[in-house]
């Protein structure tokens, strides 16, 4: 596995629409492995292929520690509710903003074995899916967010944990 370079806002790659994956090959599986590693190293909740310069419809999310999901050619089948969530993006470092996303979604995608699956996501899982899915259409969260700002510095208290 290898770390990939994360494309930053301003690069036209992030504004293009990605093409579907016809068939998952070893090359795509290596890309997925690299994206998971890159997401974890950057402490992100998700990472989409265009963020590492690959114009294909796939992304990874990690809504809970050590729980990683991969979606290839994802589709949202149903969405319900509204939640306002503070989002950030590895391609827009140093900023956060509030975005309204559904509370619950049902999705369909292909897995790395070329099999279709459906699943339901809520909370941070739904937010992360919608954020990454937007990347596949060249949409960044800052297009939808209100109050995009630099986060407040963390208050210094007690010991800091490093991990
Ligand atoms: Zn993002």
PDB file of N, CA, C and O and ligand atoms in Angstrom, residues 51 89 131 135, ligand 1:
ATOM      1  N   UNK A  51     -10.121  13.043  -5.360  1.00  0.00           N
ATOM      2  CA  UNK A  51      -9.222  13.712  -4.404  1.00  0.00           C
ATOM      3  C   UNK A  51      -7.803  13.170  -4.474  1.00  0.00           C
ATOM      4  O   UNK A  51      -6.884  13.771  -3.919  1.00  0.00           O
ATOM      5  N   UNK A  89     -12.987  19.091   4.822  1.00  0.00           N
ATOM      6  CA  UNK A  89     -12.626  18.293   3.646  1.00  0.00           C
ATOM      7  C   UNK A  89     -11.112  18.276   3.519  1.00  0.00           C
ATOM      8  O   UNK A  89     -10.466  19.317   3.654  1.00  0.00           O
ATOM      9  N   UNK A 131     -21.217  13.553   1.347  1.00  0.00           N
ATOM     10  CA  UNK A 131     -20.069  14.432   1.069  1.00  0.00           C
ATOM     11  C   UNK A 131     -19.185  13.818  -0.025  1.00  0.00           C
ATOM     12  O   UNK A 131     -18.835  14.488  -1.000  1.00  0.00           O
ATOM     13  N   UNK A 135     -18.385  14.652  -4.304  1.00  0.00           N
ATOM     14  CA  UNK A 135     -17.075  14.792  -4.963  1.00  0.00           C
ATOM     15  C   UNK A 135     -17.090  14.155  -6.356  1.00  0.00           C
ATOM     16  O   UNK A 135     -16.404  14.630  -7.259  1.00  0.00           O
TER      17      UNK A 135
HETATM   18 ZN1  LIG B   1     -14.179  16.203   0.774  1.00  0.00          ZN
END
